[in-house]
PDB file of C-alpha atoms in Angstrom:
ATOM      1  CA  ASP A  29    -133.223  71.234 -47.898  1.00 59.00           C
ATOM      2  CA  THR A  30    -130.178  72.036 -49.988  1.00 56.00           C
ATOM      3  CA  LEU A  31    -130.055  74.708 -52.646  1.00 61.00           C
ATOM      4  CA  VAL A  32    -127.981  73.367 -55.569  1.00 54.00           C
ATOM      5  CA  LEU A  33    -127.205  75.256 -58.757  1.00 55.00           C
ATOM      6  CA  PRO A  34    -126.702  73.156 -61.924  1.00 48.00           C
ATOM      7  CA  ASN A  35    -123.656  73.806 -64.083  1.00 50.00           C
ATOM      8  CA  SER A  36    -121.937  75.855 -61.391  1.00 47.00           C
ATOM      9  CA  SER A  37    -118.720  73.903 -62.023  1.00 45.00           C
ATOM     10  CA  SER A  38    -118.672  74.924 -65.680  1.00 44.00           C
ATOM     11  CA  ARG A  39    -119.110  78.559 -64.699  1.00 43.00           C
ATOM     12  CA  ARG A  40    -116.279  78.227 -62.201  1.00 42.00           C
ATOM     13  CA  ALA A  41    -114.044  76.791 -64.872  1.00 39.00           C
ATOM     14  CA  SER A  42    -114.802  79.656 -67.228  1.00 39.00           C
ATOM     15  CA  ILE A  43    -114.091  82.224 -64.529  1.00 36.00           C
ATOM     16  CA  GLN A  44    -110.810  80.532 -63.633  1.00 39.00           C
ATOM     17  CA  GLY A  45    -109.813  80.524 -67.270  1.00 39.00           C
ATOM     18  CA  ARG A  46    -110.659  84.191 -67.605  1.00 38.00           C
ATOM     19  CA  ARG A  47    -108.664  85.041 -64.514  1.00 36.00           C
ATOM     20  CA  LEU A  48    -105.646  83.178 -65.780  1.00 31.00           C
ATOM     21  CA  SER A  49    -105.800  85.059 -69.061  1.00 30.00           C
ATOM     22  CA  VAL A  50    -105.448  88.419 -67.318  1.00 31.00           C
ATOM     23  CA  THR A  51    -102.776  87.351 -64.811  1.00 33.00           C
ATOM     24  CA  ASP A  52     -99.423  88.853 -65.701  1.00 38.00           C
ATOM     25  CA  PRO A  53     -96.620  86.360 -64.873  1.00 38.00           C
ATOM     26  CA  GLN A  54     -93.582  87.737 -63.083  1.00 40.00           C
ATOM     27  CA  ASP A  55     -90.561  88.524 -65.216  1.00 43.00           C
ATOM     28  CA  GLY A  56     -88.318  85.483 -65.275  1.00 44.00           C
ATOM     29  CA  GLY A  57     -85.524  86.997 -67.378  1.00 44.00           C
ATOM     30  CA  GLY A  58     -81.806  86.915 -66.620  1.00 41.00           C
ATOM     31  CA  LYS A  59     -79.675  89.491 -64.849  1.00 40.00           C
ATOM     32  CA  GLN A  60     -79.511  93.041 -66.172  1.00 43.00           C
ATOM     33  CA  GLY A  61     -76.880  93.547 -68.845  1.00 43.00           C
ATOM     34  CA  ARG A  62     -76.489  89.858 -69.620  1.00 43.00           C
ATOM     35  CA  VAL A  63     -76.542  89.121 -73.352  1.00 40.00           C
ATOM     36  CA  PRO A  64     -78.153  85.766 -74.286  1.00 46.00           C
ATOM     37  CA  SER A  65     -76.126  83.460 -76.501  1.00 46.00           C
ATOM     38  CA  PRO A  66     -77.428  82.833 -79.997  1.00 49.00           C
ATOM     39  CA  THR A  67     -79.753  79.826 -80.331  1.00 49.00           C
ATOM     40  CA  PRO A  68     -81.436  78.230 -83.314  1.00 52.00           C
ATOM     41  CA  HIS A  69     -84.942  79.506 -84.039  1.00 54.00           C
ATOM     42  CA  GLY A  70     -86.552  76.153 -83.144  1.00 57.00           C
ATOM     43  CA  ALA A  71     -84.810  75.943 -79.762  1.00 54.00           C
ATOM     44  CA  SER A  72     -85.764  79.541 -78.965  1.00 57.00           C
ATOM     45  CA  ALA A  73     -89.420  78.859 -79.763  1.00 53.00           C
ATOM     46  CA  LYS A  74     -89.383  75.723 -77.575  1.00 51.00           C
ATOM     47  CA  ARG A  75     -87.844  77.585 -74.665  1.00 53.00           C
ATOM     48  CA  SER A  76     -90.363  80.398 -75.049  1.00 54.00           C
ATOM     49  CA  SER A  77     -93.190  77.859 -75.032  1.00 54.00           C
ATOM     50  CA  LEU A  78     -91.846  76.183 -71.875  1.00 49.00           C
ATOM     51  CA  VAL A  79     -91.444  79.525 -70.096  1.00 49.00           C
ATOM     52  CA  SER A  80     -95.008  80.464 -71.036  1.00 53.00           C
ATOM     53  CA  ALA A  81     -96.341  77.119 -69.783  1.00 50.00           C
ATOM     54  CA  GLY A  82     -94.368  77.464 -66.559  1.00 51.00           C
ATOM     55  CA  ALA A  83     -95.746  80.954 -65.988  1.00 52.00           C
ATOM     56  CA  SER A  84     -99.283  79.695 -66.560  1.00 51.00           C
ATOM     57  CA  LEU A  85     -98.795  76.877 -64.046  1.00 48.00           C
ATOM     58  CA  SER A  86     -97.305  79.339 -61.584  1.00 52.00           C
ATOM     59  CA  GLY A  87    -100.355  81.561 -61.978  1.00 52.00           C
ATOM     60  CA  LEU A  88    -102.653  78.563 -61.520  1.00 46.00           C
ATOM     61  CA  GLU A  89    -100.892  77.503 -58.321  1.00 49.00           C
ATOM     62  CA  SER A  90    -101.144  81.081 -57.041  1.00 47.00           C
ATOM     63  CA  ARG A  91    -104.902  81.052 -57.654  1.00 47.00           C
ATOM     64  CA  ARG A  92    -105.280  77.662 -55.966  1.00 48.00           C
ATOM     65  CA  GLN A  93    -103.523  78.932 -52.861  1.00 51.00           C
ATOM     66  CA  LYS A  94    -106.089  81.740 -52.629  1.00 59.00           C
ATOM     67  CA  LEU A  95    -109.086  79.367 -52.785  1.00 68.00           C
ATOM     68  CA  THR A  96    -111.494  80.368 -50.042  1.00 72.00           C
ATOM     69  CA  ILE A  97    -112.662  77.600 -47.714  1.00 85.00           C
ATOM     70  CA  TRP A  98    -115.597  78.983 -45.778  1.00 93.00           C
ATOM     71  CA  PRO A  99    -115.845  77.934 -42.118  1.00 95.00           C
ATOM     72  CA  GLU A 100    -118.176  75.139 -41.114  1.00 97.00           C
ATOM     73  CA  TRP A 101    -121.469  76.297 -39.649  1.00 97.00           C
ATOM     74  CA  ASN A 102    -121.662  76.567 -35.874  1.00 96.00           C
ATOM     75  CA  ASP A 103    -124.714  78.011 -34.100  1.00 97.00           C
ATOM     76  CA  ALA A 104    -122.641  79.172 -31.133  1.00 97.00           C
ATOM     77  CA  ASP A 105    -120.291  81.070 -33.443  1.00 96.00           C
ATOM     78  CA  VAL A 106    -123.195  82.891 -35.099  1.00 96.00           C
ATOM     79  CA  ASN A 107    -124.767  83.695 -31.734  1.00 96.00           C
ATOM     80  CA  VAL A 108    -121.695  85.712 -30.694  1.00 96.00           C
ATOM     81  CA  GLU A 109    -121.343  87.412 -34.093  1.00 96.00           C
ATOM     82  CA  LYS A 110    -120.538  91.145 -33.989  1.00 93.00           C
ATOM     83  CA  TRP A 111    -123.266  92.643 -36.166  1.00 94.00           C
ATOM     84  CA  ASP A 112    -122.069  96.241 -35.887  1.00 88.00           C
ATOM     85  CA  ILE A 113    -118.665  97.863 -36.285  1.00 66.00           C
ATOM     86  CA  PRO A 114    -116.256  96.871 -33.489  1.00 58.00           C
ATOM     87  CA  LYS A 115    -115.564  99.601 -30.931  1.00 48.00           C
ATOM     88  CA  LYS A 116    -111.810  99.505 -31.566  1.00 50.00           C
ATOM     89  CA  GLU A 117    -112.403  99.998 -35.296  1.00 50.00           C
ATOM     90  CA  GLU A 118    -114.777 102.892 -34.569  1.00 44.00           C
ATOM     91  CA  LYS A 119    -112.104 104.723 -32.581  1.00 46.00           C
ATOM     92  CA  LYS A 120    -109.502 104.015 -35.228  1.00 48.00           C
ATOM     93  CA  THR A 121    -111.458 105.021 -38.345  1.00 45.00           C
ATOM     94  CA  ALA A 122    -114.088 107.543 -37.269  1.00 43.00           C
ATOM     95  CA  LYS A 123    -113.186 111.151 -36.546  1.00 42.00           C
ATOM     96  CA  SER A 124    -116.612 112.498 -35.650  1.00 41.00           C
ATOM     97  CA  PRO A 125    -119.980 111.244 -34.325  1.00 38.00           C
ATOM     98  CA  THR A 126    -121.408 111.642 -37.838  1.00 38.00           C
ATOM     99  CA  GLN A 127    -118.761 109.359 -39.306  1.00 42.00           C
ATOM    100  CA  GLN A 128    -119.314 106.809 -36.538  1.00 40.00           C
ATOM    101  CA  SER A 129    -123.029 106.593 -37.237  1.00 44.00           C
ATOM    102  CA  HIS A 130    -122.367 105.912 -40.930  1.00 55.00           C
ATOM    103  CA  SER A 131    -119.745 103.181 -40.468  1.00 81.00           C
ATOM    104  CA  ILE A 132    -120.680 100.247 -42.702  1.00 92.00           C
ATOM    105  CA  PHE A 133    -119.434  96.723 -43.279  1.00 95.00           C
ATOM    106  CA  GLU A 134    -117.609  95.774 -46.468  1.00 95.00           C
ATOM    107  CA  ASP A 135    -117.084  92.166 -47.525  1.00 94.00           C
ATOM    108  CA  LEU A 136    -113.498  91.137 -46.796  1.00 91.00           C
ATOM    109  CA  ASP A 137    -113.479  89.193 -50.087  1.00 91.00           C
ATOM    110  CA  GLY A 138    -114.032  92.437 -52.005  1.00 92.00           C
ATOM    111  CA  LYS A 139    -116.803  93.267 -54.437  1.00 93.00           C
ATOM    112  CA  LEU A 140    -118.764  90.310 -55.747  1.00 95.00           C
ATOM    113  CA  GLU A 141    -117.584  88.847 -59.065  1.00 95.00           C
ATOM    114  CA  LEU A 142    -120.760  88.648 -61.132  1.00 97.00           C
ATOM    115  CA  PRO A 143    -121.470  86.145 -63.937  1.00 96.00           C
ATOM    116  CA  PRO A 144    -119.710  87.284 -67.160  1.00 94.00           C
ATOM    117  CA  SER A 145    -122.929  88.407 -68.888  1.00 95.00           C
ATOM    118  CA  LEU A 146    -123.725  90.923 -66.121  1.00 96.00           C
ATOM    119  CA  LYS A 147    -121.761  94.173 -66.059  1.00 96.00           C
ATOM    120  CA  ALA A 148    -121.990  96.330 -62.937  1.00 97.00           C
ATOM    121  CA  ASP A 149    -121.855 100.093 -63.437  1.00 97.00           C
ATOM    122  CA  SER A 150    -122.442 101.058 -59.794  1.00 98.00           C
ATOM    123  CA  TRP A 151    -122.922  99.534 -56.346  1.00 98.00           C
ATOM    124  CA  LYS A 152    -125.467 100.836 -53.860  1.00 97.00           C
ATOM    125  CA  ARG A 153    -126.562 100.196 -50.294  1.00 97.00           C
ATOM    126  CA  PRO A 154    -130.287  99.537 -49.660  1.00 97.00           C
ATOM    127  CA  ALA A 155    -130.795 102.994 -48.162  1.00 95.00           C
ATOM    128  CA  GLU A 156    -129.573 104.489 -51.455  1.00 96.00           C
ATOM    129  CA  PHE A 157    -132.145 102.835 -53.734  1.00 96.00           C
ATOM    130  CA  ILE A 158    -135.058 102.082 -51.378  1.00 95.00           C
ATOM    131  CA  ARG A 159    -136.602 105.483 -50.788  1.00 91.00           C
ATOM    132  CA  ASP A 160    -140.285 105.021 -50.032  1.00 90.00           C
ATOM    133  CA  ARG A 161    -140.026 102.172 -47.496  1.00 92.00           C
ATOM    134  CA  ILE A 162    -137.779 101.013 -44.697  1.00 94.00           C
ATOM    135  CA  PRO A 163    -135.584  98.144 -45.970  1.00 97.00           C
ATOM    136  CA  VAL A 164    -136.335  94.718 -44.487  1.00 98.00           C
ATOM    137  CA  VAL A 165    -134.902  91.260 -45.043  1.00 98.00           C
ATOM    138  CA  LEU A 166    -138.441  89.859 -45.183  1.00 97.00           C
ATOM    139  CA  ASP A 167    -141.803  91.625 -45.326  1.00 96.00           C
ATOM    140  CA  THR A 168    -143.675  89.479 -42.798  1.00 93.00           C
ATOM    141  CA  ASP A 169    -147.047  90.970 -43.768  1.00 92.00           C
ATOM    142  CA  ASN A 170    -146.901  89.209 -47.140  1.00 87.00           C
ATOM    143  CA  VAL A 171    -145.367  85.828 -46.269  1.00 86.00           C
ATOM    144  CA  SER A 172    -148.660  83.953 -46.651  1.00 82.00           C
ATOM    145  CA  SER A 173    -149.008  85.052 -50.288  1.00 84.00           C
ATOM    146  CA  GLY A 174    -145.594  83.656 -51.241  1.00 90.00           C
ATOM    147  CA  PHE A 175    -143.191  85.526 -53.510  1.00 95.00           C
ATOM    148  CA  ASP A 176    -142.633  86.340 -57.179  1.00 96.00           C
ATOM    149  CA  LEU A 177    -139.050  86.176 -58.468  1.00 97.00           C
ATOM    150  CA  VAL A 178    -139.988  86.360 -62.154  1.00 96.00           C
ATOM    151  CA  SER A 179    -141.856  89.613 -62.840  1.00 95.00           C
ATOM    152  CA  ASN A 180    -139.099  92.029 -61.787  1.00 95.00           C
ATOM    153  CA  ASN A 181    -136.170  89.978 -63.070  1.00 97.00           C
ATOM    154  CA  LYS A 182    -136.755  89.554 -66.803  1.00 94.00           C
ATOM    155  CA  HIS A 183    -133.593  91.555 -67.543  1.00 95.00           C
ATOM    156  CA  LEU A 184    -131.608  88.823 -65.720  1.00 97.00           C
ATOM    157  CA  HIS A 185    -132.929  85.914 -67.772  1.00 93.00           C
ATOM    158  CA  GLU A 186    -130.055  86.200 -70.271  1.00 92.00           C
ATOM    159  CA  SER A 187    -127.721  85.042 -67.500  1.00 97.00           C
ATOM    160  CA  GLU A 188    -127.636  81.251 -67.246  1.00 96.00           C
ATOM    161  CA  PHE A 189    -126.581  81.411 -63.610  1.00 97.00           C
ATOM    162  CA  MET A 190    -129.439  83.750 -62.669  1.00 98.00           C
ATOM    163  CA  ARG A 191    -131.970  81.555 -64.494  1.00 97.00           C
ATOM    164  CA  HIS A 192    -130.779  78.518 -62.556  1.00 97.00           C
ATOM    165  CA  CYS A 193    -130.724  80.428 -59.281  1.00 97.00           C
ATOM    166  CA  ILE A 194    -134.258  81.818 -59.644  1.00 98.00           C
ATOM    167  CA  SER A 195    -135.734  78.539 -60.898  1.00 97.00           C
ATOM    168  CA  GLN A 196    -134.107  76.505 -58.106  1.00 96.00           C
ATOM    169  CA  ILE A 197    -135.521  78.787 -55.399  1.00 98.00           C
ATOM    170  CA  ILE A 198    -138.996  78.682 -56.962  1.00 97.00           C
ATOM    171  CA  ALA A 199    -138.839  74.888 -57.396  1.00 97.00           C
ATOM    172  CA  LEU A 200    -137.774  74.290 -53.794  1.00 97.00           C
ATOM    173  CA  TRP A 201    -140.521  76.607 -52.568  1.00 96.00           C
ATOM    174  CA  GLU A 202    -143.204  74.776 -54.547  1.00 95.00           C
ATOM    175  CA  MET A 203    -141.870  71.348 -53.565  1.00 96.00           C
ATOM    176  CA  SER A 204    -141.907  72.250 -49.867  1.00 94.00           C
ATOM    177  CA  VAL A 205    -145.699  72.710 -49.669  1.00 92.00           C
ATOM    178  CA  VAL A 206    -147.240  70.552 -46.938  1.00 90.00           C
ATOM    179  CA  ASN A 207    -150.761  70.265 -45.595  1.00 85.00           C
ATOM    180  CA  VAL A 208    -151.403  71.298 -42.014  1.00 80.00           C
ATOM    181  CA  PRO A 209    -153.045  68.522 -39.935  1.00 73.00           C
ATOM    182  CA  ILE A 210    -156.306  69.635 -38.301  1.00 69.00           C
ATOM    183  CA  ASP A 211    -155.278  67.892 -35.092  1.00 64.00           C
ATOM    184  CA  ILE A 212    -151.907  66.452 -34.204  1.00 55.00           C
ATOM    185  CA  GLN A 213    -153.686  63.517 -32.586  1.00 50.00           C
ATOM    186  CA  GLU A 214    -155.612  62.970 -35.828  1.00 57.00           C
ATOM    187  CA  ALA A 215    -152.782  63.326 -38.318  1.00 53.00           C
ATOM    188  CA  ALA A 216    -154.710  61.275 -40.855  1.00 54.00           C
ATOM    189  CA  VAL A 217    -157.212  64.126 -41.161  1.00 56.00           C
ATOM    190  CA  ILE A 218    -155.870  66.620 -43.709  1.00 56.00           C
ATOM    191  CA  SER A 219    -157.029  70.219 -43.860  1.00 59.00           C
ATOM    192  CA  ASP A 220    -157.109  72.503 -46.893  1.00 69.00           C
ATOM    193  CA  GLU A 221    -154.621  74.810 -45.193  1.00 83.00           C
ATOM    194  CA  THR A 222    -151.029  74.520 -46.396  1.00 86.00           C
ATOM    195  CA  THR A 223    -147.666  75.677 -45.183  1.00 89.00           C
ATOM    196  CA  HIS A 224    -144.048  75.175 -46.240  1.00 91.00           C
ATOM    197  CA  SER A 225    -141.279  73.035 -44.819  1.00 92.00           C
ATOM    198  CA  TRP A 226    -138.591  75.289 -46.344  1.00 95.00           C
ATOM    199  CA  TYR A 227    -138.208  79.076 -46.430  1.00 96.00           C
ATOM    200  CA  PRO A 228    -135.382  80.664 -48.463  1.00 98.00           C
ATOM    201  CA  TRP A 229    -134.950  83.596 -46.066  1.00 97.00           C
ATOM    202  CA  GLU A 230    -134.179  81.172 -43.214  1.00 96.00           C
ATOM    203  CA  HIS A 231    -130.718  80.709 -44.753  1.00 98.00           C
ATOM    204  CA  ILE A 232    -130.017  84.333 -43.730  1.00 98.00           C
ATOM    205  CA  TYR A 233    -128.935  85.519 -40.287  1.00 98.00           C
ATOM    206  CA  SER A 234    -128.624  89.067 -38.997  1.00 98.00           C
ATOM    207  CA  LEU A 235    -129.300  90.512 -35.545  1.00 97.00           C
ATOM    208  CA  CYS A 236    -130.859  87.179 -34.549  1.00 96.00           C
ATOM    209  CA  LYS A 237    -129.906  83.934 -32.850  1.00 95.00           C
ATOM    210  CA  ALA A 238    -129.208  80.602 -34.535  1.00 96.00           C
ATOM    211  CA  GLY A 239    -130.658  77.379 -33.185  1.00 93.00           C
ATOM    212  CA  LYS A 240    -133.166  74.600 -33.751  1.00 89.00           C
ATOM    213  CA  GLY A 241    -136.228  76.827 -33.811  1.00 87.00           C
ATOM    214  CA  PRO A 242    -137.274  79.351 -36.473  1.00 90.00           C
ATOM    215  CA  HIS A 243    -135.546  82.714 -36.621  1.00 94.00           C
ATOM    216  CA  MET A 244    -136.223  86.058 -38.253  1.00 96.00           C
ATOM    217  CA  PRO A 245    -133.282  87.913 -39.851  1.00 97.00           C
ATOM    218  CA  LEU A 246    -133.530  91.670 -39.404  1.00 97.00           C
ATOM    219  CA  TYR A 247    -132.326  94.562 -41.549  1.00 98.00           C
ATOM    220  CA  ASN A 248    -128.839  95.562 -40.435  1.00 97.00           C
ATOM    221  CA  SER A 249    -127.967  99.179 -41.194  1.00 95.00           C
ATOM    222  CA  TYR A 250    -124.314  98.224 -40.727  1.00 96.00           C
ATOM    223  CA  GLY A 251    -124.699  95.953 -43.779  1.00 97.00           C
ATOM    224  CA  LYS A 252    -123.392  92.636 -42.441  1.00 98.00           C
ATOM    225  CA  TYR A 253    -125.218  89.336 -43.021  1.00 98.00           C
ATOM    226  CA  VAL A 254    -124.374  85.660 -42.562  1.00 98.00           C
ATOM    227  CA  ILE A 255    -125.758  83.041 -44.963  1.00 98.00           C
ATOM    228  CA  ARG A 256    -125.983  79.311 -44.219  1.00 98.00           C
ATOM    229  CA  LEU A 257    -125.280  77.204 -47.328  1.00 98.00           C
ATOM    230  CA  TYR A 258    -124.413  73.566 -47.916  1.00 97.00           C
ATOM    231  CA  TRP A 259    -121.027  73.399 -49.678  1.00 94.00           C
ATOM    232  CA  MET A 260    -118.319  70.714 -49.936  1.00 92.00           C
ATOM    233  CA  GLY A 261    -120.068  68.180 -47.721  1.00 94.00           C
ATOM    234  CA  CYS A 262    -121.272  70.343 -44.845  1.00 96.00           C
ATOM    235  CA  TRP A 263    -123.129  73.520 -43.912  1.00 97.00           C
ATOM    236  CA  ARG A 264    -120.952  76.621 -44.216  1.00 98.00           C
ATOM    237  CA  LYS A 265    -120.978  80.170 -42.909  1.00 98.00           C
ATOM    238  CA  ILE A 266    -120.836  82.684 -45.779  1.00 98.00           C
ATOM    239  CA  THR A 267    -120.518  86.353 -44.813  1.00 97.00           C
ATOM    240  CA  VAL A 268    -121.762  89.010 -47.242  1.00 98.00           C
ATOM    241  CA  ASP A 269    -122.402  92.738 -47.238  1.00 98.00           C
ATOM    242  CA  ASP A 270    -125.456  94.479 -48.687  1.00 98.00           C
ATOM    243  CA  LEU A 271    -123.777  96.301 -51.577  1.00 98.00           C
ATOM    244  CA  ILE A 272    -126.071  95.712 -54.567  1.00 98.00           C
ATOM    245  CA  PRO A 273    -124.850  96.002 -58.207  1.00 98.00           C
ATOM    246  CA  PHE A 274    -126.701  98.016 -60.873  1.00 98.00           C
ATOM    247  CA  ASP A 275    -126.052  98.257 -64.617  1.00 97.00           C
ATOM    248  CA  SER A 276    -125.711 101.468 -66.637  1.00 96.00           C
ATOM    249  CA  HIS A 277    -129.500 101.555 -67.167  1.00 96.00           C
ATOM    250  CA  GLY A 278    -130.238 101.442 -63.452  1.00 96.00           C
ATOM    251  CA  HIS A 279    -131.348  97.790 -63.447  1.00 96.00           C
ATOM    252  CA  MET A 280    -130.521  95.764 -60.351  1.00 98.00           C
ATOM    253  CA  LEU A 281    -128.235  92.853 -61.238  1.00 98.00           C
ATOM    254  CA  LEU A 282    -129.479  90.551 -58.480  1.00 98.00           C
ATOM    255  CA  PRO A 283    -132.951  88.986 -58.226  1.00 98.00           C
ATOM    256  CA  SER A 284    -135.629  90.856 -56.293  1.00 97.00           C
ATOM    257  CA  SER A 285    -139.192  90.029 -55.377  1.00 96.00           C
ATOM    258  CA  THR A 286    -142.085  92.305 -56.333  1.00 95.00           C
ATOM    259  CA  LEU A 287    -141.631  93.802 -52.862  1.00 94.00           C
ATOM    260  CA  GLN A 288    -138.458  95.649 -53.718  1.00 88.00           C
ATOM    261  CA  HIS A 289    -137.766  96.728 -50.141  1.00 95.00           C
ATOM    262  CA  GLU A 290    -137.179  93.023 -49.324  1.00 97.00           C
ATOM    263  CA  LEU A 291    -133.498  92.094 -49.283  1.00 98.00           C
ATOM    264  CA  TRP A 292    -133.540  88.316 -48.894  1.00 98.00           C
ATOM    265  CA  PRO A 293    -133.353  87.441 -52.645  1.00 98.00           C
ATOM    266  CA  MET A 294    -130.315  89.682 -53.163  1.00 98.00           C
ATOM    267  CA  LEU A 295    -128.479  88.509 -50.036  1.00 99.00           C
ATOM    268  CA  LEU A 296    -129.103  84.821 -50.717  1.00 98.00           C
ATOM    269  CA  THR A 297    -127.976  85.179 -54.342  1.00 98.00           C
ATOM    270  CA  LYS A 298    -124.781  87.001 -53.319  1.00 98.00           C
ATOM    271  CA  ALA A 299    -123.814  84.037 -51.147  1.00 98.00           C
ATOM    272  CA  LEU A 300    -124.672  81.537 -53.903  1.00 98.00           C
ATOM    273  CA  ILE A 301    -122.500  83.431 -56.391  1.00 97.00           C
ATOM    274  CA  LYS A 302    -119.583  83.385 -53.939  1.00 95.00           C
ATOM    275  CA  VAL A 303    -119.594  79.588 -53.629  1.00 94.00           C
ATOM    276  CA  ALA A 304    -120.519  78.826 -57.276  1.00 90.00           C
TER     277      ALA A 304
END
């Protein structure tokens, strides 16, 4: 099943436009000390307009060159993933055993660029805001009861992207309900028991192996996670960290379930925002 967000292209266009508006073009003036010859007002205005347009195109080309193309998904690649800090990096950056034990992963793409209506005041790791429980990607004791992505996320409903994201996950979950046959040999006999053919947390990988069978992503204290998403015609490998944004009122700016020690909604949404 593919998770698709409506209107993501329009959001991308608005972000690109906003980026262009804050990009300062390089100075294209003449040599120092050179005095420009007098020109009529109309010609000067035209030249200024052309220079401005050229600078804008230059900025656009610069942005296009930085477009991230995430690698195609490969199970073997994920199965050799380094989930903790590399030993060479430990020796290079850590000066004491205490520092080594607190080495954490940071997304190489930098902090996540949130939808325009959401303003981050601070970023926290799970251990900083989950105090009463041990963080987990999925609370397996409550899988059978499903999940609730509405009750705790009303403050996010003003964001069009977050509304689409939450509703798409809920819709896919409800559409994936299937009845469990009482006996494989008697598939025509349908029981009252149901299961799901799609689980949102199965897009997430951490400290586990990828393959044809089911897998269970585990909480990674190092903070590195890999998300499998369908983008540009194939499945892609999206790497994210577990830095979570909060606004000035202490509200989390990513969806959470009612089990707030579960990380899968936040991690999945971070990856969706990156490709949107």
